[in-house]
PDB file of C-alpha atoms and ligand atoms in Angstrom:
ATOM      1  CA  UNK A1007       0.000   0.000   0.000  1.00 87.00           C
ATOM      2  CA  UNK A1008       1.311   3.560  -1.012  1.00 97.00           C
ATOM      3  CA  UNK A1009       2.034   5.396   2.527  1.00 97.00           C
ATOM      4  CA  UNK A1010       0.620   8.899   2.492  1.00 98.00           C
ATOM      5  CA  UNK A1011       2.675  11.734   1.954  1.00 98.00           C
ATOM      6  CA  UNK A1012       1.732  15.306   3.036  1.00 98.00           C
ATOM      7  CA  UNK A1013       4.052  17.709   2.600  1.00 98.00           C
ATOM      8  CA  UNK A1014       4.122  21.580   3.091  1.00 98.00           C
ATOM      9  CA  UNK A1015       5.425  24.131   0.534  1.00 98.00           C
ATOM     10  CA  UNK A1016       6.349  27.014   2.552  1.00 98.00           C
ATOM     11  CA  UNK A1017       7.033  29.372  -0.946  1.00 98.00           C
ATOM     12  CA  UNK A1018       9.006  32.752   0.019  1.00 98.00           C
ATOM     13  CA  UNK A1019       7.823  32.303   3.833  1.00 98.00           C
ATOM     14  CA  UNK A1020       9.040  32.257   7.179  1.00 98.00           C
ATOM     15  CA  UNK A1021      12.722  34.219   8.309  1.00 98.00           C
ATOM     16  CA  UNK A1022      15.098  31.632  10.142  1.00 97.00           C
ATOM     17  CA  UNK A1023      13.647  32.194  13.442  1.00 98.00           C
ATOM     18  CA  UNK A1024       9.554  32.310  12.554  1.00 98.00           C
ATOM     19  CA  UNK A1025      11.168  29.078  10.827  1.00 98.00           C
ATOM     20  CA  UNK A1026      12.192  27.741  13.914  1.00 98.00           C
ATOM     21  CA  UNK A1027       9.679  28.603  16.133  1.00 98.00           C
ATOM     22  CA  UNK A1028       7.482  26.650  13.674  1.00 98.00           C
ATOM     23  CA  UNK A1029       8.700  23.602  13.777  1.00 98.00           C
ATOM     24  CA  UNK A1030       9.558  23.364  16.875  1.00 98.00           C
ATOM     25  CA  UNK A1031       5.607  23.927  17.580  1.00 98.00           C
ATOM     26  CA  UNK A1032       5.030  21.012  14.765  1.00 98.00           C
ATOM     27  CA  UNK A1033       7.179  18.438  16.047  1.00 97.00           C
ATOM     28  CA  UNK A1034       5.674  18.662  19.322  1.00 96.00           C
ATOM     29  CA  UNK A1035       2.069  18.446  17.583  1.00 97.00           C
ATOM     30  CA  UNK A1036       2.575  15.540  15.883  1.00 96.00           C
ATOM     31  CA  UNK A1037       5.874  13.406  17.867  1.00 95.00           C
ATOM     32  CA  UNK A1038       4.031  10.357  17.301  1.00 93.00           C
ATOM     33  CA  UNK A1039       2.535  10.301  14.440  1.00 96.00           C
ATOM     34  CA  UNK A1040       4.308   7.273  11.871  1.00 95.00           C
ATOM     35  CA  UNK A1041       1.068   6.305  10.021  1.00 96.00           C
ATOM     36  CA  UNK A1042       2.001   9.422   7.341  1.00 97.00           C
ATOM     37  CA  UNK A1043       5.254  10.601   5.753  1.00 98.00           C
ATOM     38  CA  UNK A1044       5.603  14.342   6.924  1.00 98.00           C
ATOM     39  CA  UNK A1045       7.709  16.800   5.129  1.00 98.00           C
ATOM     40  CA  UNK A1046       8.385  20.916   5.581  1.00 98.00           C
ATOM     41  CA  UNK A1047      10.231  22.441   2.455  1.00 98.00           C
ATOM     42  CA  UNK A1048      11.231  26.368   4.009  1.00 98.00           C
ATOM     43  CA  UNK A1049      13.232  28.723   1.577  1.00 98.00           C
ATOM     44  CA  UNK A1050      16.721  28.034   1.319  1.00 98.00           C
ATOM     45  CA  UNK A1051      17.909  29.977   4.164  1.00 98.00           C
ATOM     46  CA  UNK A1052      16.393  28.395   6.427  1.00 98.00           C
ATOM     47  CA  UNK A1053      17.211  24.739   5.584  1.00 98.00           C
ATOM     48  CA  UNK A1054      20.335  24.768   7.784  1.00 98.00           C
ATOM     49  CA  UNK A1055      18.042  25.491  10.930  1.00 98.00           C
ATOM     50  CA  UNK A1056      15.275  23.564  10.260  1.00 98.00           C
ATOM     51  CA  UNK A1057      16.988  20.356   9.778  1.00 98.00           C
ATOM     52  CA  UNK A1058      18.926  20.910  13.778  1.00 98.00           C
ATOM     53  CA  UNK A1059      15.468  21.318  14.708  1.00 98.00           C
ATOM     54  CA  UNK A1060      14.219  18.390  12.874  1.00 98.00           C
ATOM     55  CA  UNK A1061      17.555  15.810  13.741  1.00 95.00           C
ATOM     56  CA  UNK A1062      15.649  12.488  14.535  1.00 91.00           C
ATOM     57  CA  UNK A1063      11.790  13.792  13.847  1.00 97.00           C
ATOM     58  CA  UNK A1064       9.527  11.963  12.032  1.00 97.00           C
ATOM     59  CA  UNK A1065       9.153  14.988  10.510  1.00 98.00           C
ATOM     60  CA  UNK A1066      11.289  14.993   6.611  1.00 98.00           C
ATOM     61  CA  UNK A1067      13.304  18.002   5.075  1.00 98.00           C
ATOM     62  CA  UNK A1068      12.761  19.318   1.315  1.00 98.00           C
ATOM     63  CA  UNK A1069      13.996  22.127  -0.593  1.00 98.00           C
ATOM     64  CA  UNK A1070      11.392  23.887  -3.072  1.00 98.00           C
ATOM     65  CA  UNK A1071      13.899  23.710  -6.288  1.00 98.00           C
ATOM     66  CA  UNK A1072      17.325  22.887  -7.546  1.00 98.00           C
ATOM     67  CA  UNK A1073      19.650  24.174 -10.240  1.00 98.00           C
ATOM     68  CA  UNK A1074      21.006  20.944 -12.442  1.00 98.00           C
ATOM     69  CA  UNK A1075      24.679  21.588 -12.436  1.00 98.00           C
ATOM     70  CA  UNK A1076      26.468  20.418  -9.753  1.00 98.00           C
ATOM     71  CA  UNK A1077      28.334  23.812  -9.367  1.00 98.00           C
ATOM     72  CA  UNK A1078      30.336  26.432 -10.983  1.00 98.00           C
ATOM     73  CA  UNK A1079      29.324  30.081 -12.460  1.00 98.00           C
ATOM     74  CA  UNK A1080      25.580  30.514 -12.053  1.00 98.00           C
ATOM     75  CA  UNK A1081      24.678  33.159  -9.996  1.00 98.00           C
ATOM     76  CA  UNK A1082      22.182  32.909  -7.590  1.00 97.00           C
ATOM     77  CA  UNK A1083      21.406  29.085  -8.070  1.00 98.00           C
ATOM     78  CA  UNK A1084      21.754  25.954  -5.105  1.00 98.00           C
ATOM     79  CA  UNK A1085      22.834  22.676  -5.993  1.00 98.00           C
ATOM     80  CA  UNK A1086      22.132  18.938  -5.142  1.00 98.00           C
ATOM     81  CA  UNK A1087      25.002  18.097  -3.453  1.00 98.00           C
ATOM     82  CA  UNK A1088      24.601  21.812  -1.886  1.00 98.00           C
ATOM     83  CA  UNK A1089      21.017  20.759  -0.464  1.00 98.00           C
ATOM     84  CA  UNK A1090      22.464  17.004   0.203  1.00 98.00           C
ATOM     85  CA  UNK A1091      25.193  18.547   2.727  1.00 98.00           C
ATOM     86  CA  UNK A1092      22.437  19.892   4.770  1.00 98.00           C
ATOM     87  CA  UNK A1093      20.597  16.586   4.905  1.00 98.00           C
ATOM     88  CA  UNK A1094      18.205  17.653   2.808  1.00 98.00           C
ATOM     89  CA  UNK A1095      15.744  14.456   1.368  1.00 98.00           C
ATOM     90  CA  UNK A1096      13.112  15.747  -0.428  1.00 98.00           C
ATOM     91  CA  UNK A1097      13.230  19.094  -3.757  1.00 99.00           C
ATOM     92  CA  UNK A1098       9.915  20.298  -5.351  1.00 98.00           C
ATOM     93  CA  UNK A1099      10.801  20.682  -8.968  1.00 98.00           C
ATOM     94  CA  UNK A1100       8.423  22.303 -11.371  1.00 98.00           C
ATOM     95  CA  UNK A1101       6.155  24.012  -9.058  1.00 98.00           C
ATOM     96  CA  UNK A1102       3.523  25.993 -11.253  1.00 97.00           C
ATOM     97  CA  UNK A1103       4.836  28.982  -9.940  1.00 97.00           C
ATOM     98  CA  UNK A1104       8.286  28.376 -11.033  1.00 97.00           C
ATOM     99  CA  UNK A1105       6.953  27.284 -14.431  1.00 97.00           C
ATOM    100  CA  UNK A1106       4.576  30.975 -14.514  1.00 95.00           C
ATOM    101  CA  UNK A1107       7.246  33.580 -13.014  1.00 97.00           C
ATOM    102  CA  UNK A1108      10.840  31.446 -14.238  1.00 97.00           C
ATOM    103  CA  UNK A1109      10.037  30.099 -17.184  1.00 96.00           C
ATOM    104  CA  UNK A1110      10.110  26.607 -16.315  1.00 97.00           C
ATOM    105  CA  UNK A1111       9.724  24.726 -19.056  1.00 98.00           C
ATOM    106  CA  UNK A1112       9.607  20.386 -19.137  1.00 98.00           C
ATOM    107  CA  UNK A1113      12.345  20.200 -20.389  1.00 98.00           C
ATOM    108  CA  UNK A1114      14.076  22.130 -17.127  1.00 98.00           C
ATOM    109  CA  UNK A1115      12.075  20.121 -15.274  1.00 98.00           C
ATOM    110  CA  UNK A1116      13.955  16.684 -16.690  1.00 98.00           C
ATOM    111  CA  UNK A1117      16.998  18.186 -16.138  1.00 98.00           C
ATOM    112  CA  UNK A1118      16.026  19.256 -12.735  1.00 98.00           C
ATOM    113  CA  UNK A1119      14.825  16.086 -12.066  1.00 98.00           C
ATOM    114  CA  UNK A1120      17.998  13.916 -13.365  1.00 98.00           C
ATOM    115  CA  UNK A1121      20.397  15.925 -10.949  1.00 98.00           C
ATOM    116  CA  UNK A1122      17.914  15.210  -8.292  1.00 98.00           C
ATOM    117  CA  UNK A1123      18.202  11.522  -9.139  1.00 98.00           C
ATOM    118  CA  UNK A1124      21.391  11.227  -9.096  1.00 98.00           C
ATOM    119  CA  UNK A1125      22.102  12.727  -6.088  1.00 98.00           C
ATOM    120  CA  UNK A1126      19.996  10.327  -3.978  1.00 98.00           C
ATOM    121  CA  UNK A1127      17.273  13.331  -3.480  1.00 98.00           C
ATOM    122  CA  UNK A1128      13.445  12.497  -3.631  1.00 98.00           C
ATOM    123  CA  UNK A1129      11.774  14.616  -6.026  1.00 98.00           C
ATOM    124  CA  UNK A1130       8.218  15.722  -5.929  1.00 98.00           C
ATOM    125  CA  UNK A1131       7.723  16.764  -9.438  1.00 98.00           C
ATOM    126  CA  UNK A1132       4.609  18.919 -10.019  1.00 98.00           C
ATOM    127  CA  UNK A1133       2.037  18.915 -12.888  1.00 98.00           C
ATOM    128  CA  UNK A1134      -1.301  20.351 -13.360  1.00 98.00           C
ATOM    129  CA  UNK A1135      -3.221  22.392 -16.013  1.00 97.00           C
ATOM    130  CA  UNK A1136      -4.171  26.079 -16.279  1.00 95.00           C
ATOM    131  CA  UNK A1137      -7.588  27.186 -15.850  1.00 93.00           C
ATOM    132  CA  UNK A1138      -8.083  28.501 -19.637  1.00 94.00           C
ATOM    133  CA  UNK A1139      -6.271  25.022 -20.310  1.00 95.00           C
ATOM    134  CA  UNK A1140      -9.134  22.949 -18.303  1.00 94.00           C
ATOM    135  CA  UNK A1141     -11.916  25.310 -19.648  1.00 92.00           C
ATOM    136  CA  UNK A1142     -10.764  24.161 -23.128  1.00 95.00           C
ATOM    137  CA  UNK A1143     -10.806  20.742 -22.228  1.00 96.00           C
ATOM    138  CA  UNK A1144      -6.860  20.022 -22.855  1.00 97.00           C
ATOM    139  CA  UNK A1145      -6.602  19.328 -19.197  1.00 97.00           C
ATOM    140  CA  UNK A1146      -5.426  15.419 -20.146  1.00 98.00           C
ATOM    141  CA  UNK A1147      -3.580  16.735 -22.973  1.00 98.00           C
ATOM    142  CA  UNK A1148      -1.652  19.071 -20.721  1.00 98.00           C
ATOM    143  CA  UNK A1149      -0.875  16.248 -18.192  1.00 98.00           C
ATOM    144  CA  UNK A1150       0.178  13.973 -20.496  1.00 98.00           C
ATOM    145  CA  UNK A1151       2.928  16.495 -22.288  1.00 98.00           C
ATOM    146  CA  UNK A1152       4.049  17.125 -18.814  1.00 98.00           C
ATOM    147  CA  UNK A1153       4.638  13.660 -18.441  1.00 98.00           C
ATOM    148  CA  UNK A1154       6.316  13.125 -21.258  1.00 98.00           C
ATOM    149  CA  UNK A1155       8.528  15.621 -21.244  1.00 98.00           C
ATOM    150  CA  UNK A1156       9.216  15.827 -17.462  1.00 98.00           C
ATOM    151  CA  UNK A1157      10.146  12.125 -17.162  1.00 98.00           C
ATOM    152  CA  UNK A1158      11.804  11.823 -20.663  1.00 98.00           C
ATOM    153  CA  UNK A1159      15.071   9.439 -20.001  1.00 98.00           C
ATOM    154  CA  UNK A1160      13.929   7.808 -16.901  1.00 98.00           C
ATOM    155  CA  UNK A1161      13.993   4.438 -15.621  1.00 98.00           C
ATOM    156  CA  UNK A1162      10.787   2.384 -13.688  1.00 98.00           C
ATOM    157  CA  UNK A1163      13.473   1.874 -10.873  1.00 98.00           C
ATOM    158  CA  UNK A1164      14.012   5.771 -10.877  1.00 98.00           C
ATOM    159  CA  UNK A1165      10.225   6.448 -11.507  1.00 98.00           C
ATOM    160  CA  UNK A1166       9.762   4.778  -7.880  1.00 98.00           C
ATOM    161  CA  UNK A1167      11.169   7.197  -6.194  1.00 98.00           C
ATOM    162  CA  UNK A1168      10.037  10.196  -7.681  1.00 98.00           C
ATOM    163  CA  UNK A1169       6.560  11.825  -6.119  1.00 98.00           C
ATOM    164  CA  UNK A1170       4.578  13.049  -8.720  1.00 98.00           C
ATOM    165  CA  UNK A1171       1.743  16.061  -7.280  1.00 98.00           C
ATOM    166  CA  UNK A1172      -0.600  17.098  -9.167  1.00 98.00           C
ATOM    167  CA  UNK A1173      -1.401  20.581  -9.023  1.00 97.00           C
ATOM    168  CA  UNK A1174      -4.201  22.428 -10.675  1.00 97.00           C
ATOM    169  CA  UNK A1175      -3.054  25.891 -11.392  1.00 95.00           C
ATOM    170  CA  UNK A1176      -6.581  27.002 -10.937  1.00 93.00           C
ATOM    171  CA  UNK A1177      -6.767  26.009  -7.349  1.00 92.00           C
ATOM    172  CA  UNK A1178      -3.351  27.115  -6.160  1.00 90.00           C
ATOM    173  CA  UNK A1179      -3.554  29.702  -3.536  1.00 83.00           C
ATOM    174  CA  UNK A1180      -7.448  30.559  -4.672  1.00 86.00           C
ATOM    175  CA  UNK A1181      -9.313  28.895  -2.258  1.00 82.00           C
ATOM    176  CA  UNK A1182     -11.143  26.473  -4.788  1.00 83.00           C
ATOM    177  CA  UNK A1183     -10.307  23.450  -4.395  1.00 84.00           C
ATOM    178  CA  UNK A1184     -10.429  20.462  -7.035  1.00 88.00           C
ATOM    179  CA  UNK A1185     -13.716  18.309  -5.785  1.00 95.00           C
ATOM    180  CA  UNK A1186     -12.269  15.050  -5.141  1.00 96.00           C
ATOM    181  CA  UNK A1187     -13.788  13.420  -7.796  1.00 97.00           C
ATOM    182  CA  UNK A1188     -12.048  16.002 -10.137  1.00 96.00           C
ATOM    183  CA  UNK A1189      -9.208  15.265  -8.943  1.00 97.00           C
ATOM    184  CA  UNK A1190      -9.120  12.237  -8.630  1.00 98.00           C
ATOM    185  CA  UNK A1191     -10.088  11.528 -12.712  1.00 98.00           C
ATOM    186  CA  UNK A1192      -6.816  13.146 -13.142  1.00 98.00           C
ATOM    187  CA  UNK A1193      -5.083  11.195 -10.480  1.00 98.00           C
ATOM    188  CA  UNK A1194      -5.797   8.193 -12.146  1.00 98.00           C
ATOM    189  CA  UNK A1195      -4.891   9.291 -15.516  1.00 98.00           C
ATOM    190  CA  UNK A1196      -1.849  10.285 -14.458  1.00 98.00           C
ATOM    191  CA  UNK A1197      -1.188   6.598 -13.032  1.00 98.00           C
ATOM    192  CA  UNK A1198      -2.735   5.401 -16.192  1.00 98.00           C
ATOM    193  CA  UNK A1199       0.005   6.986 -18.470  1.00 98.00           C
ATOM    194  CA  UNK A1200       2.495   5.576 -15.835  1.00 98.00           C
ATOM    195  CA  UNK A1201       1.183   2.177 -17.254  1.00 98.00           C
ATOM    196  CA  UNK A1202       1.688   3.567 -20.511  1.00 98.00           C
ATOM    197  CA  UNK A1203       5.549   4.925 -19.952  1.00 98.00           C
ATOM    198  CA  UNK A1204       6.748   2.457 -17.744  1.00 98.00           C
ATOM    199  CA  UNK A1205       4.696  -0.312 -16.366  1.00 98.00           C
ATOM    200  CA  UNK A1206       2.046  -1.843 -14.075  1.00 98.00           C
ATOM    201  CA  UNK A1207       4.061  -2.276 -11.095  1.00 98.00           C
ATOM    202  CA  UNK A1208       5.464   0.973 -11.339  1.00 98.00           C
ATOM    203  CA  UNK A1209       2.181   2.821 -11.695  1.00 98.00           C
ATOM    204  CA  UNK A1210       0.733   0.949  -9.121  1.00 98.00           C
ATOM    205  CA  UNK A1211       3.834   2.300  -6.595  1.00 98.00           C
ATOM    206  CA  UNK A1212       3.942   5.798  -7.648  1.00 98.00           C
ATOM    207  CA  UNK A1213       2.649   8.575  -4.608  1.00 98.00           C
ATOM    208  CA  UNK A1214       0.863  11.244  -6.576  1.00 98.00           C
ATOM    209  CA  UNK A1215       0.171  13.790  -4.379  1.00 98.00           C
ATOM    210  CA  UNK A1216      -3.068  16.747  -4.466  1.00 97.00           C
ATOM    211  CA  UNK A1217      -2.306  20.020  -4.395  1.00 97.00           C
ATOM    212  CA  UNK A1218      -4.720  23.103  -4.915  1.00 95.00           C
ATOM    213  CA  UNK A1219      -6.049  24.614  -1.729  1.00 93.00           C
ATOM    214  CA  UNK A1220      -5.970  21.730   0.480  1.00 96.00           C
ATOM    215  CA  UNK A1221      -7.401  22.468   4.034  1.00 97.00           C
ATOM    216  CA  UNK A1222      -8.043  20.424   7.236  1.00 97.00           C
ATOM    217  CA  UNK A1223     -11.961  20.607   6.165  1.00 97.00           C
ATOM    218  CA  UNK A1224     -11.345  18.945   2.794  1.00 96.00           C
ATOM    219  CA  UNK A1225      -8.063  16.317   3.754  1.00 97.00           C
ATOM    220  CA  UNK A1226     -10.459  13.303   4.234  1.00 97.00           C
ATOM    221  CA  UNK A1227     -12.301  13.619   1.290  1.00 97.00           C
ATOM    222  CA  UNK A1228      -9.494  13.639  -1.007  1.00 97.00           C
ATOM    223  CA  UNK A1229      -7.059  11.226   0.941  1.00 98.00           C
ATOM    224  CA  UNK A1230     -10.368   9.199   0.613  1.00 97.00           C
ATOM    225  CA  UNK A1231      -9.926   8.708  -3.261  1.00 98.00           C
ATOM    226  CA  UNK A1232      -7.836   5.461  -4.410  1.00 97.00           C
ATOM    227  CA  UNK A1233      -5.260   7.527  -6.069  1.00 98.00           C
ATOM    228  CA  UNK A1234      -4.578  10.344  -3.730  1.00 98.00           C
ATOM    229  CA  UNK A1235      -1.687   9.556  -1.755  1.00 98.00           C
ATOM    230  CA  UNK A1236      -1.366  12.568  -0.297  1.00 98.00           C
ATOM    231  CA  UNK A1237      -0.981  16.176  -0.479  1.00 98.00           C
ATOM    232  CA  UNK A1238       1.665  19.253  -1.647  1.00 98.00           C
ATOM    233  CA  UNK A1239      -0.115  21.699   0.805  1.00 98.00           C
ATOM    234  CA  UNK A1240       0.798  25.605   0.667  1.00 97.00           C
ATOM    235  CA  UNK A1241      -1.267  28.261   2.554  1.00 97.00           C
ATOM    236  CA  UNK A1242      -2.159  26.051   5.258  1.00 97.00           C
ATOM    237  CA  UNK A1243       0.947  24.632   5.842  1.00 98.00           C
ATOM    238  CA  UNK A1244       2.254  28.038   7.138  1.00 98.00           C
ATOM    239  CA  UNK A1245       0.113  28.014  10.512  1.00 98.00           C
ATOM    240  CA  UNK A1246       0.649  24.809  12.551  1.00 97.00           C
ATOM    241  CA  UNK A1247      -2.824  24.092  13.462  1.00 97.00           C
ATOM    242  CA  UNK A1248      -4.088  23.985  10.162  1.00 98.00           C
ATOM    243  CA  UNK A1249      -0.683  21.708   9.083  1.00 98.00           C
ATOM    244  CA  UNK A1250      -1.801  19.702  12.062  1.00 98.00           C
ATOM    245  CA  UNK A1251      -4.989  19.079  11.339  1.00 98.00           C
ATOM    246  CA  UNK A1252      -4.208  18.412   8.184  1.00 98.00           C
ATOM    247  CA  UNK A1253      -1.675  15.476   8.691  1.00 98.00           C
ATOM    248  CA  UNK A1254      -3.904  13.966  11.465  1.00 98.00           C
ATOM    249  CA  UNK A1255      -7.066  13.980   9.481  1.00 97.00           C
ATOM    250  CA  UNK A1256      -4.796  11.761   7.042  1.00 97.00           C
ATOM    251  CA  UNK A1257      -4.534   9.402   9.321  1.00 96.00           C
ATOM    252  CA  UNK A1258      -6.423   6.218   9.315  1.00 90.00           C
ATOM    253  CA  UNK A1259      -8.116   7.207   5.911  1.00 92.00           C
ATOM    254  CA  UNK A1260      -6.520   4.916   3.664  1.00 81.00           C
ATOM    255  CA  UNK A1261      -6.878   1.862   6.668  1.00 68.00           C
TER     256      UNK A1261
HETATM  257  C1  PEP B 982       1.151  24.847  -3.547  1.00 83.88           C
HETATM  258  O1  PEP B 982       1.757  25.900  -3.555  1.00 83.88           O
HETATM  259  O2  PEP B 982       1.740  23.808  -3.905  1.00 83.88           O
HETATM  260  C2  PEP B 982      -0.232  24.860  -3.123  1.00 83.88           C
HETATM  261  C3  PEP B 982      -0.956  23.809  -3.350  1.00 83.88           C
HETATM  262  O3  PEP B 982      -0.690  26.016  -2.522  1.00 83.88           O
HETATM  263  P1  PEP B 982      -2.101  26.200  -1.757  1.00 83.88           P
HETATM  264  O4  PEP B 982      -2.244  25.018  -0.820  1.00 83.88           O
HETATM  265  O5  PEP B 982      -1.951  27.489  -1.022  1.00 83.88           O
HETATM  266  O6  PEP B 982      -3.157  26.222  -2.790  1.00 83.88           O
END
């Protein structure tokens, strides 16, 4: 059985002590909690804190992107073995943001994705259509290049590891929410073209992950559906209650 995932995307939030003070609140929320993989992903400056906080939590460390080279002249950019020497295990790569502000293409994303790989880091790799694209009905289409293109190269082994979340653009940050029976049509599309590019025993191990909007009020309804394994949470992962709620209202859902 796929283990749920829910992890929170912290965007361009939280200086290195509101940082601290927050997880130190969270990992006294939710100490014993082991039915759920839990993951924060703060900015980059605070990764160096938040993992002495974190040092034997149940409680998992990601970065929210990655530059592909392993180092050398580009400005401004953090690299794998950067985010592996602070014991860093999990990079968001292709967040819709990064593909609408920094031209984030697919074809970043592979690339992205491949340094990721090799450097033993899990990726959570994000897809998800546009709100003109769903109103035009391309929404599969959309998925389906994204797959393609973001996962050009790789192998079923690799494909195991990766976390795929899908991501409506339309319900990022906006307060609507896919209904879980949208999302979960494209949940199993997605693990239906996993069939297609790799196999059945891959697709059927794959966590693909909700994101749009996900609240404590609306966590058991979509870790309800039978391929939502969990969530890529951003506004409400900022406040620890509503992080709280939202990781123990996974619990015992998929049971
Ligand atoms: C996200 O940024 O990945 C996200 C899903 O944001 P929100 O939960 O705020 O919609």
């Amino acid at each position: 059985m796929r283990k749920i995932i829910i992890a929170g995307n912290w965007k361009m939030n939280k200086t290195q002590i509101e940082a601290i003070e927050f997880v130190n609140q969270l990992k006294r929320a939710i100490a014993d909690i082991q039915e759920v993989d839990i993951v924060v992903c703060p900015p980059f400056t605070a990764l160096a804190d938040v993992k002495d906080v974190l040092l034997e939590s149940n409680i998992g460390l990601g970065a929210q992107n990655l530059f592909w080279e392993d180092s050398g002249a580009y400005t401004g950019e953090v690299s794998a073995p950067m985010l592996k020497s602070l014991d860093v295990q999990y990079v968001i790569i292709g967040h819709s943001e990064r593909r609408q502000y920094f031209q984030e293409t697919d074809a970043t994303v592979n690339k992205r994705l491949k340094s990721a790989l090799k450097h033993g880091l899990i990726p959570i790799v994000c897809i998800g259509e546009t709100l003109a694209e769903r109103e035009a009905g391309k929404t599969f289409v959309v998925i389906k290049t994204q797959c393609l293109g973001g996962l050009q190269g790789i192998s079923s082994e690799e494909m195991k590891k990766i976390i795929l979340a899908y991501e409506p653009v339309w319900a990022i940050g906006t307060g609507k929410t896919a209904t879980p029976q949208q999302a979960q049509e494209v949940h199993a599309f997605i693990r239906r073209q996993l069939q297609e590019m790799f196999d059945e025993e891959t697709a059927a191990e794959v966590r693909i992950q909700y994101g749009g909007s996900v609240k404590p009020d609306n966590t058991n309804d979509l870790m309800s559906q039978p391929d939502i394994d969990g969530a890529l949470v951003g506004g409400a992962s900022l406040k620890a209650d509503s992080f709280v709620d939202i990781i123990k209202n996974s619990c015992g859902v998929k049971t």
